[in-house]
């Protein structure tokens, strides 16, 4: 049963009623007219009819006398009504890949709003577990590793396992709704179960990469006020070091072999064996907090970006529909590490919203040959990786592999250059699409089936997202003018935008200006609404998909007795796009040391005190650093020097 909206009691309870109404040609042709789409009241009633129809029959099997374009428009229109029922999100009709009407997508998505209540587990996972749309025995989760291990779970099994884990959080750990949980796990199945369990119980989960060191972990525990930390055996020692002198030490659970015991740690597997199978999922509001991400900034330690049940759990329906264009027959492989928001994007929320299977390969290191073997062997429909990965793949003998011609390949985490687009297409015959967004958002902009690829451009704004190029005060700039990429938040806030930065009023004020959220990325928009990326507005670096703040690296360097002062900026790299470069002023005792040995020593030092991916791959020893009159380091000058710019980049404020 479907209700069109809260004001109109429009119900169509069976297939025959919908079919009878749809059989009237005059209604079908009225639906094709533009004015009928713009008539909101009538449109809602018509969408209710169409939705009922498409939930019972395939649009390809019926309406034989209606042109393909008209059928596609009818199907597209039906999506909004389905979303008006919260539980309908798991059964939204799939948009055909050949549906090219971008403007119609934007018009229809502009009407979509977050429901008052939403919980990803009860409204998506549990709904797919009982849905008749997909085969209940087909896997929703497919995991492999390099040792030959393999595991598959259905939606029903995900539902059951996450309820047991939720009982651990609520009953064993005594966590309450809103309490914070830090999870530091590699790409092992427990990561997915614990994420779902936290959502069920209303616990705010904060993911972290296994590359975090004790200082990183300590900062996160104190900043978030975490009540519990779950880690694998490789991170246990770092967690113990981080919590050694904490007054309010969180509870600790480790994931590993049952034969392994750790003092002060409970064992996750043993707790799962004892946990009850029944659990009542909380009735969460869309505005309730769900996930806390630590994201690197220009100054200070990483900041806390808070997402809600609506912004990520529901908001990634945009990512699913447009960036992935996936349905319940699909299988998605995203190579992102579990510590990053990108894992939440397409290794958790977006594929499962559409009922697709999530495929995971757990490996200690990236191997381009192994990656291509997996793409060749498994029935994947979607693949997402940083452009750095594709740059390694195109160097392989691609002709030896038979990649599916239906494989949708996406580059995300850093810009995709035109040369890579050509090399990938020449080697595989496949397009390389681009997806752009941030930890603070869902899918914002990209190239996807209903948007033509223009090499060098990030594509167009995702339907449901209003992007403009603005100045630092949030005023819209003319076309082809460089400025900050802004997301319009007034009069209607987009459903995929984060709530706020926790305990950071200054940063909140800095990014919300006028009617816009300022992404901190600079670009231009042409007359056809294509966005062309220029670079970061601040000093944050993107290297191999990792987001790195200069302060974190500089703080690590300054701990070494050889370093008097340092400045860290991005530097161009053919493979990684950009890498971290440090300009270092040495202390007097080290001024005459062997520079090559000292460079290696400092690099290893950074790796030892913070996450290794942050270490400066390039290092230059200098006598002085450029500064403002107030003594602030002018990283912009160093950055311009590295990238061969002539000072045209916007200067830092004194």
XYZ file of C-alpha atoms in Angstrom:
654
model
C 0.000 0.000 0.000
C 1.406 3.403 -0.960
C 0.304 6.817 0.151
C 1.020 9.732 -2.187
C 1.582 12.228 0.609
C 0.281 13.211 4.031
C -2.596 15.308 2.674
C -4.094 13.074 0.014
C -5.617 9.713 0.821
C -4.618 8.173 -2.497
C -4.265 4.420 -2.193
C -3.861 1.735 -4.841
C -3.924 -1.611 -3.146
C -3.557 -4.090 -5.965
C -2.175 -4.632 -9.392
C -5.508 -4.634 -11.193
C -6.487 -1.169 -9.960
C -3.211 0.332 -11.095
C -3.273 -1.485 -14.407
C -6.827 -0.373 -15.110
C -5.961 3.277 -14.545
C -2.738 3.086 -16.502
C -4.588 1.521 -19.396
C -6.217 4.840 -20.202
C -4.199 6.399 -23.000
C -5.215 9.944 -22.159
C -3.569 9.706 -18.726
C -0.404 8.205 -20.170
C -0.002 10.957 -22.715
C -0.814 13.645 -20.174
C 2.016 12.307 -18.067
C 4.410 12.950 -20.939
C 3.531 16.622 -21.048
C 5.758 19.035 -19.229
C 2.910 20.923 -17.587
C 1.619 17.759 -15.966
C 5.020 17.249 -14.334
C 4.977 20.814 -13.038
C 1.471 20.435 -11.624
C 2.557 19.265 -8.188
C -0.788 18.168 -6.802
C -1.759 16.185 -9.867
C 1.799 14.968 -10.225
C 1.753 13.437 -6.759
C -1.399 11.493 -7.538
C -0.052 10.332 -10.879
C 3.229 9.267 -9.351
C 1.305 7.202 -6.823
C -0.409 5.398 -9.685
C 2.835 4.850 -11.554
C 4.661 3.690 -8.440
C 2.066 1.041 -7.713
C 2.255 -0.089 -11.297
C 6.013 -0.438 -11.359
C 6.098 -2.311 -8.070
C 4.068 -5.060 -9.706
C 5.208 -5.182 -13.314
C 8.282 -4.389 -15.364
C 8.141 -1.189 -17.384
C 9.791 -3.072 -20.241
C 7.003 -5.665 -20.326
C 4.074 -3.235 -20.303
C 3.118 -0.049 -22.133
C 4.256 -1.476 -25.497
C 2.808 1.403 -27.483
C 4.552 4.126 -25.533
C 7.928 5.369 -26.707
C 11.000 4.332 -24.711
C 11.627 7.939 -23.656
C 8.094 8.216 -22.274
C 8.447 4.953 -20.367
C 11.702 6.206 -18.875
C 10.062 9.455 -17.781
C 7.234 7.527 -16.145
C 9.736 5.364 -14.322
C 11.773 8.363 -13.209
C 8.664 10.138 -11.926
C 7.694 7.128 -9.859
C 10.782 7.353 -7.655
C 9.687 10.347 -5.640
C 6.440 8.808 -4.509
C 8.219 5.642 -3.441
C 10.515 7.739 -1.265
C 7.551 9.449 0.387
C 7.121 6.189 2.250
C 10.237 5.675 4.377
C 10.264 1.924 3.928
C 9.988 2.427 0.202
C 13.639 3.491 -0.070
C 14.672 -0.143 -0.380
C 12.394 -0.649 -3.374
C 12.915 2.513 -5.417
C 12.640 1.664 -9.126
C 15.994 1.580 -10.903
C 16.749 4.289 -13.447
C 17.810 2.774 -16.776
C 21.417 3.534 -17.696
C 20.315 4.832 -21.082
C 18.016 7.474 -19.567
C 19.795 10.705 -20.571
C 17.348 13.419 -19.485
C 19.603 15.152 -16.939
C 17.328 18.156 -16.449
C 14.338 15.946 -15.674
C 16.429 14.106 -13.094
C 17.281 17.444 -11.458
C 13.698 18.645 -11.480
C 12.333 15.519 -9.886
C 15.088 15.216 -7.292
C 14.559 18.824 -6.209
C 11.315 17.687 -4.573
C 12.871 14.954 -2.447
C 13.136 15.519 1.295
C 14.347 13.552 4.276
C 11.649 11.657 6.187
C 11.139 12.551 9.837
C 12.258 9.115 10.998
C 14.846 6.873 9.391
C 17.086 4.022 10.454
C 19.275 2.348 7.859
C 18.944 -1.071 9.490
C 15.183 -1.237 9.908
C 14.364 0.708 6.739
C 16.930 -0.815 4.375
C 18.690 -3.953 5.656
C 15.621 -5.507 7.271
C 13.421 -4.537 4.330
C 15.719 -6.181 1.788
C 15.851 -9.251 4.030
C 12.134 -9.862 3.391
C 11.776 -8.252 -0.034
C 10.449 -10.326 -2.924
C 12.233 -8.140 -5.475
C 15.579 -9.942 -5.149
C 16.448 -13.591 -4.559
C 16.768 -13.938 -0.757
C 19.590 -16.459 -1.193
C 21.751 -14.127 -3.254
C 24.634 -12.633 -1.261
C 24.448 -9.069 0.015
C 28.047 -9.269 1.219
C 30.854 -11.199 -0.489
C 34.301 -11.160 1.137
C 37.612 -12.714 0.080
C 41.243 -12.394 1.113
C 44.617 -13.362 -0.314
C 44.795 -16.591 1.692
C 41.818 -18.046 -0.151
C 39.218 -17.443 2.549
C 35.734 -16.541 1.345
C 32.552 -15.531 3.144
C 29.065 -14.653 1.913
C 26.133 -13.191 3.834
C 22.560 -12.574 2.715
C 20.553 -9.566 3.899
C 18.784 -11.872 6.332
C 22.110 -12.959 7.827
C 23.300 -9.344 8.023
C 20.101 -8.480 9.869
C 20.500 -11.327 12.356
C 24.211 -10.810 13.010
C 23.869 -7.057 13.484
C 21.104 -7.609 16.052
C 23.423 -9.845 18.067
C 26.181 -7.252 17.882
C 23.745 -4.504 18.888
C 22.983 -6.505 22.031
C 26.708 -6.485 22.828
C 26.796 -2.694 22.614
C 23.606 -2.154 24.576
C 23.635 -4.984 27.136
C 27.257 -6.028 27.655
C 28.871 -2.591 27.232
C 25.876 -0.682 28.650
C 26.123 1.969 25.949
C 23.247 4.409 25.608
C 21.828 6.193 22.592
C 24.286 8.891 21.531
C 27.364 7.331 23.159
C 30.511 7.267 21.018
C 32.252 4.172 19.679
C 35.619 4.157 17.882
C 36.241 1.265 15.484
C 39.743 0.543 14.168
C 39.535 -2.520 11.950
C 40.911 -3.584 8.571
C 38.614 -4.819 5.801
C 37.293 -7.788 7.763
C 33.595 -8.802 7.942
C 33.193 -7.687 11.556
C 33.581 -4.053 10.472
C 30.283 -4.211 8.585
C 28.436 -6.004 11.379
C 29.604 -3.496 13.989
C 28.605 -0.532 11.803
C 25.095 -1.918 11.412
C 24.913 -2.767 15.110
C 25.792 0.789 16.102
C 23.091 2.153 13.795
C 20.522 -0.219 15.313
C 21.396 0.798 18.849
C 21.753 4.533 18.193
C 25.471 4.505 19.025
C 27.557 7.129 17.221
C 30.368 5.273 15.440
C 33.684 6.850 14.493
C 35.827 4.790 12.084
C 39.608 4.899 12.083
C 42.271 3.424 9.845
C 44.580 0.732 11.239
C 47.456 3.047 10.281
C 46.666 5.294 13.266
C 49.345 5.520 15.924
C 48.893 5.958 19.675
C 48.961 9.782 19.516
C 46.254 9.773 16.824
C 44.097 7.358 18.804
C 44.488 9.280 22.049
C 43.375 12.492 20.367
C 40.291 10.787 18.957
C 39.286 9.154 22.224
C 39.548 12.434 24.131
C 37.917 14.579 21.446
C 34.974 12.250 20.859
C 34.558 11.192 24.479
C 34.473 7.572 23.324
C 32.946 5.036 25.719
C 34.129 1.998 23.750
C 36.859 1.147 21.270
C 36.857 -1.945 19.050
C 40.104 -2.882 17.310
C 41.898 -5.819 15.754
C 45.012 -7.377 17.250
C 47.336 -5.220 15.125
C 46.047 -2.065 16.855
C 45.752 -3.372 20.420
C 49.207 -2.176 21.515
C 48.657 1.309 20.068
C 45.297 1.556 21.832
C 46.811 0.419 25.134
C 49.551 3.036 24.776
C 46.963 5.714 23.971
C 44.782 4.890 26.982
C 47.584 4.295 29.501
C 47.195 7.616 31.308
C 43.582 8.476 30.487
C 41.364 9.143 33.491
C 38.209 8.096 31.663
C 39.410 5.000 29.820
C 36.958 3.496 27.305
C 35.950 -0.160 27.326
C 37.940 -2.276 24.875
C 36.931 -5.157 22.600
C 39.289 -6.858 20.173
C 38.560 -8.861 17.040
C 40.792 -11.880 16.452
C 41.279 -15.566 17.112
C 39.590 -16.937 20.213
C 42.891 -18.482 21.255
C 44.361 -14.997 21.561
C 43.809 -13.245 24.887
C 44.538 -9.626 25.751
C 44.579 -8.170 29.234
C 41.801 -5.629 29.691
C 40.140 -6.598 26.409
C 36.947 -8.560 25.744
C 36.792 -10.864 22.725
C 34.215 -9.924 20.078
C 33.652 -13.463 18.776
C 32.988 -14.846 22.245
C 30.545 -12.045 22.981
C 28.734 -12.747 19.701
C 28.327 -16.404 20.668
C 26.543 -15.382 23.859
C 24.527 -12.437 22.512
C 20.726 -12.783 22.186
C 19.328 -12.942 18.661
C 16.465 -10.507 19.237
C 16.932 -6.752 19.339
C 14.501 -3.863 19.019
C 16.040 -1.287 16.684
C 15.670 2.288 17.897
C 13.261 4.612 16.126
C 15.804 7.213 15.081
C 14.981 10.594 13.633
C 16.731 11.616 10.442
C 18.317 14.443 12.419
C 19.771 12.163 15.113
C 23.587 11.720 15.114
C 24.896 8.514 13.527
C 28.542 8.740 12.414
C 31.503 10.881 13.453
C 34.364 11.334 10.991
C 37.728 12.864 11.826
C 38.759 14.947 8.840
C 42.058 16.750 8.319
C 42.123 20.538 8.316
C 44.676 23.219 7.475
C 45.364 24.086 11.091
C 45.176 22.045 14.255
C 44.434 18.388 14.710
C 41.745 16.594 12.645
C 38.240 17.978 13.141
C 35.065 16.017 13.896
C 32.398 16.077 11.175
C 29.065 14.730 12.399
C 26.637 12.919 10.094
C 23.072 11.968 10.934
C 20.874 8.972 10.163
C 19.381 11.049 7.380
C 22.465 12.687 5.899
C 24.419 9.464 5.318
C 21.960 6.621 5.832
C 19.324 8.146 3.553
C 21.370 10.788 1.746
C 23.485 8.206 -0.056
C 20.446 7.288 -2.126
C 21.772 10.040 -4.431
C 25.147 8.277 -4.553
C 23.433 4.984 -5.314
C 21.208 6.301 -8.093
C 23.636 8.547 -9.932
C 27.261 7.862 -9.049
C 26.772 4.077 -9.033
C 23.602 3.663 -11.133
C 23.234 0.317 -9.381
C 20.285 -1.952 -8.601
C 19.615 -5.174 -6.699
C 21.332 -7.226 -9.413
C 24.580 -5.301 -9.005
C 27.837 -6.067 -7.213
C 29.980 -3.181 -5.993
C 33.727 -3.268 -5.259
C 35.197 -0.173 -3.631
C 38.894 -0.370 -2.727
C 38.791 2.270 0.021
C 40.206 1.590 3.470
C 37.594 1.187 6.218
C 38.957 4.193 8.095
C 37.778 6.642 5.448
C 34.407 8.136 4.624
C 34.649 6.687 1.116
C 34.163 3.230 2.642
C 30.873 4.418 4.118
C 29.894 5.810 0.712
C 30.169 2.786 -1.536
C 31.222 -0.084 0.727
C 28.262 0.346 3.045
C 25.337 2.688 2.446
C 24.871 3.298 -1.281
C 24.972 -0.300 -2.619
C 22.738 -1.686 0.121
C 20.182 1.080 -0.374
C 19.679 -0.404 -3.838
C 19.832 -4.007 -2.648
C 23.171 -4.644 -4.376
C 25.923 -6.955 -3.170
C 29.030 -5.412 -1.598
C 32.251 -7.141 -2.639
C 35.367 -6.815 -0.473
C 38.931 -7.971 -1.066
C 41.076 -7.807 2.058
C 44.777 -7.523 1.309
C 47.834 -6.157 3.081
C 48.990 -4.249 0.017
C 47.808 -3.133 -3.391
C 48.721 -5.458 -6.261
C 47.641 -4.251 -9.735
C 47.880 -7.732 -11.243
C 45.735 -9.243 -8.475
C 43.230 -6.397 -8.856
C 42.793 -7.124 -12.562
C 42.447 -10.847 -11.860
C 39.576 -10.107 -9.475
C 37.896 -7.780 -11.969
C 38.188 -10.575 -14.531
C 36.962 -13.413 -12.291
C 34.025 -12.106 -10.256
C 30.594 -10.895 -11.528
C 31.226 -7.275 -10.620
C 29.066 -4.494 -12.050
C 30.715 -1.513 -10.307
C 34.315 -0.702 -9.403
C 35.552 2.382 -7.559
C 39.150 3.321 -6.772
C 41.384 6.403 -6.594
C 42.871 7.473 -9.947
C 46.244 6.372 -8.560
C 45.016 2.768 -8.748
C 43.962 3.184 -12.375
C 47.368 4.673 -13.202
C 48.944 1.443 -11.995
C 46.378 -0.723 -13.789
C 46.933 0.872 -17.207
C 50.612 -0.061 -16.972
C 49.597 -3.741 -16.939
C 48.953 -5.842 -20.099
C 45.213 -5.134 -20.076
C 44.622 -7.229 -23.207
C 45.139 -10.367 -21.120
C 42.006 -9.678 -19.082
C 38.360 -9.891 -20.105
C 36.629 -7.191 -18.102
C 32.858 -7.106 -18.395
C 31.638 -4.538 -20.909
C 28.941 -3.653 -18.368
C 31.461 -2.814 -15.642
C 30.944 0.768 -14.457
C 34.344 2.147 -13.416
C 34.618 5.189 -11.156
C 37.582 7.283 -10.072
C 37.184 9.126 -6.763
C 39.306 10.744 -4.075
C 41.320 12.966 -6.422
C 40.879 14.487 -9.907
C 40.893 12.231 -12.976
C 43.099 13.683 -15.711
C 42.238 13.404 -19.434
C 45.268 11.220 -20.178
C 44.078 8.583 -17.722
C 40.582 8.609 -19.233
C 42.060 7.861 -22.639
C 44.515 5.220 -21.436
C 41.815 3.331 -19.527
C 39.375 3.440 -22.424
C 42.033 2.413 -24.941
C 43.088 -0.520 -22.776
C 39.681 -1.802 -21.665
C 37.046 -0.237 -23.905
C 35.400 1.095 -20.737
C 34.657 4.662 -19.716
C 36.171 5.940 -16.494
C 33.570 8.009 -14.683
C 34.361 10.491 -11.936
C 32.715 10.976 -8.569
C 33.314 14.019 -6.383
C 32.277 14.637 -2.809
C 33.718 15.044 0.661
C 33.647 13.487 4.094
C 31.107 16.194 4.902
C 28.802 15.274 2.009
C 27.431 12.511 -0.135
C 27.863 12.501 -3.936
C 28.053 16.129 -5.112
C 29.225 16.112 -8.689
C 30.495 13.787 -11.371
C 30.199 12.126 -14.722
C 27.617 9.377 -14.914
C 25.442 7.723 -17.565
C 23.085 10.682 -18.013
C 25.979 13.179 -18.221
C 28.388 13.371 -21.146
C 32.049 12.960 -20.207
C 34.181 16.001 -20.990
C 37.839 15.156 -20.327
C 39.294 17.368 -17.614
C 35.925 18.238 -16.092
C 34.454 16.718 -12.929
C 31.070 16.682 -14.641
C 27.834 18.172 -13.381
C 26.117 18.524 -10.030
C 24.252 15.443 -8.876
C 20.451 15.720 -9.114
C 19.216 16.971 -5.758
C 22.388 19.036 -5.243
C 22.646 22.715 -6.227
C 26.276 23.679 -6.834
C 27.608 27.125 -7.671
C 31.006 28.779 -7.845
C 31.098 31.399 -5.099
C 33.522 33.799 -3.452
C 34.701 33.446 0.135
C 31.568 35.224 1.382
C 29.176 32.895 -0.435
C 28.220 35.231 -3.288
C 27.649 33.497 -6.631
C 30.279 34.283 -9.273
C 29.741 34.545 -13.052
C 30.325 31.532 -15.282
C 33.966 30.699 -16.119
C 35.169 32.592 -13.042
C 37.454 30.837 -10.571
C 36.085 30.532 -7.067
C 35.095 28.111 -4.333
C 32.770 25.203 -5.113
C 29.725 25.880 -2.953
C 26.727 23.725 -2.031
C 23.482 25.672 -1.690
C 21.938 25.080 1.749
C 19.178 27.711 1.684
C 16.244 27.795 1.408
C 16.413 23.970 1.414
C 19.324 22.058 2.928
C 20.411 19.104 0.736
C 19.753 15.772 2.383
C 23.344 14.474 2.082
C 25.111 17.296 3.940
C 26.704 16.743 7.349
C 25.243 18.328 10.459
C 28.228 20.332 11.721
C 31.783 20.216 13.051
C 31.669 19.194 16.702
C 33.042 21.726 19.207
C 34.344 24.004 16.468
C 32.170 27.091 16.067
C 34.874 28.970 14.180
C 35.125 26.333 11.491
C 31.350 26.059 11.209
C 31.153 29.809 10.645
C 33.963 29.636 8.104
C 32.344 26.983 5.892
C 28.721 28.154 6.059
C 28.601 31.518 4.306
C 25.431 33.142 3.019
C 23.301 30.491 1.335
C 26.182 28.060 0.828
C 28.423 25.465 2.377
C 31.951 26.150 1.110
C 33.764 22.942 0.171
C 37.238 24.477 0.244
C 37.840 23.280 -3.317
C 38.373 25.795 -6.093
C 36.973 25.449 -9.569
C 35.088 27.010 -12.461
C 31.671 26.326 -13.959
C 31.140 26.746 -17.695
C 28.008 27.758 -19.609
C 26.868 24.121 -19.769
C 27.102 23.696 -15.973
C 30.233 21.528 -16.138
C 32.600 22.008 -13.200
C 36.356 22.193 -13.722
C 38.467 21.463 -10.638
C 41.431 23.740 -9.897
C 42.683 22.758 -6.452
C 42.248 23.091 -2.714
C 41.353 26.494 -1.342
C 43.321 25.669 1.779
C 46.444 23.612 2.381
C 44.896 20.161 2.727
C 46.476 17.622 0.390
C 44.934 14.692 -1.475
C 47.499 12.000 -2.189
C 46.487 8.562 -3.528
C 43.006 9.252 -2.193
C 44.260 10.116 1.326
C 43.351 13.484 2.813
C 46.340 14.917 4.689
C 46.582 18.119 6.706
C 49.944 19.926 6.863
C 49.679 20.528 10.598
C 49.695 16.802 11.335
C 52.927 16.256 9.392
C 54.596 19.402 10.718
C 53.700 18.392 14.279
C 55.341 15.012 13.752
C 58.476 16.561 12.254
C 58.949 19.097 15.029
C 59.206 16.282 17.590
C 62.554 15.280 16.070
C 65.555 17.148 17.537
C 66.903 17.877 14.051
C 63.907 20.015 13.070
C 63.796 23.677 14.014
C 60.854 24.570 11.803
C 59.013 23.077 8.840
C 56.307 23.779 6.291
C 54.402 21.071 4.448
C 52.669 21.483 1.072
C 51.584 19.356 -1.861
C 53.953 18.587 -4.724
C 53.044 17.146 -8.144
C 53.595 13.432 -8.709
C 53.025 11.512 -11.930
C 51.551 8.439 -10.243
C 49.872 9.746 -7.086
C 48.678 13.064 -8.461
C 50.260 14.902 -5.569
C 52.455 13.941 -2.623
C 53.524 15.505 0.648
C 56.637 17.670 0.529
C 58.316 19.119 3.611
C 60.525 22.203 3.680
C 62.719 21.802 6.758
C 64.968 24.178 8.679
C 67.493 22.168 10.699
C 68.681 22.853 14.219
C 72.318 23.860 14.599
C 73.630 20.459 15.844
C 72.257 18.752 12.728
C 73.161 21.370 10.142
C 76.228 19.481 8.926
C 74.763 15.965 8.975
C 74.540 13.836 5.842
C 71.356 15.127 4.176
C 70.344 11.862 2.529
C 70.615 9.899 5.754
C 68.837 12.666 7.656
C 66.024 12.754 5.092
C 65.433 9.026 5.537
C 65.623 9.346 9.318
C 62.996 12.102 9.363
C 60.707 10.167 7.037
C 60.895 7.113 9.280
C 60.298 9.319 12.313
C 57.046 10.667 10.843
C 55.921 7.122 10.037
C 56.530 6.103 13.643
C 54.534 8.875 15.340
C 51.575 9.272 12.982
C 49.834 7.327 10.219
C 52.530 6.278 7.687
C 50.608 7.522 4.643
C 51.238 11.074 5.871
C 55.022 10.946 5.664
C 56.729 13.467 3.322
C 57.883 11.616 0.217
C 59.801 14.728 -0.783
C 61.943 16.843 1.504
C 63.984 19.979 0.966
C 66.310 21.497 3.555
C 66.156 25.302 3.574
C 67.612 28.181 5.575
C 64.340 30.090 5.927
C 60.621 29.884 5.172
C 58.452 32.594 3.547
C 56.257 34.317 6.131
C 53.716 37.097 6.496
C 54.466 40.217 8.528
C 52.837 38.566 11.528
C 55.103 35.536 11.217
C 52.603 33.150 9.637
C 54.174 30.712 7.165
C 53.069 31.422 3.596
C 52.467 27.889 2.402
C 50.767 29.320 -0.657
C 54.138 30.631 -1.870
C 55.801 27.255 -1.418
C 52.879 25.505 -3.071
C 52.984 27.831 -6.068
C 56.700 27.182 -6.411
C 56.143 23.426 -6.439
C 53.382 23.581 -9.031
C 55.115 26.123 -11.271
C 52.574 28.861 -10.646
C 53.344 32.542 -10.940
C 51.532 33.741 -7.862
C 48.024 33.792 -9.320
C 46.655 31.634 -6.534
C 44.595 33.446 -3.920
C 46.825 34.617 -1.088
C 46.398 33.570 2.497
C 45.002 36.177 4.840
C 47.472 37.605 7.278
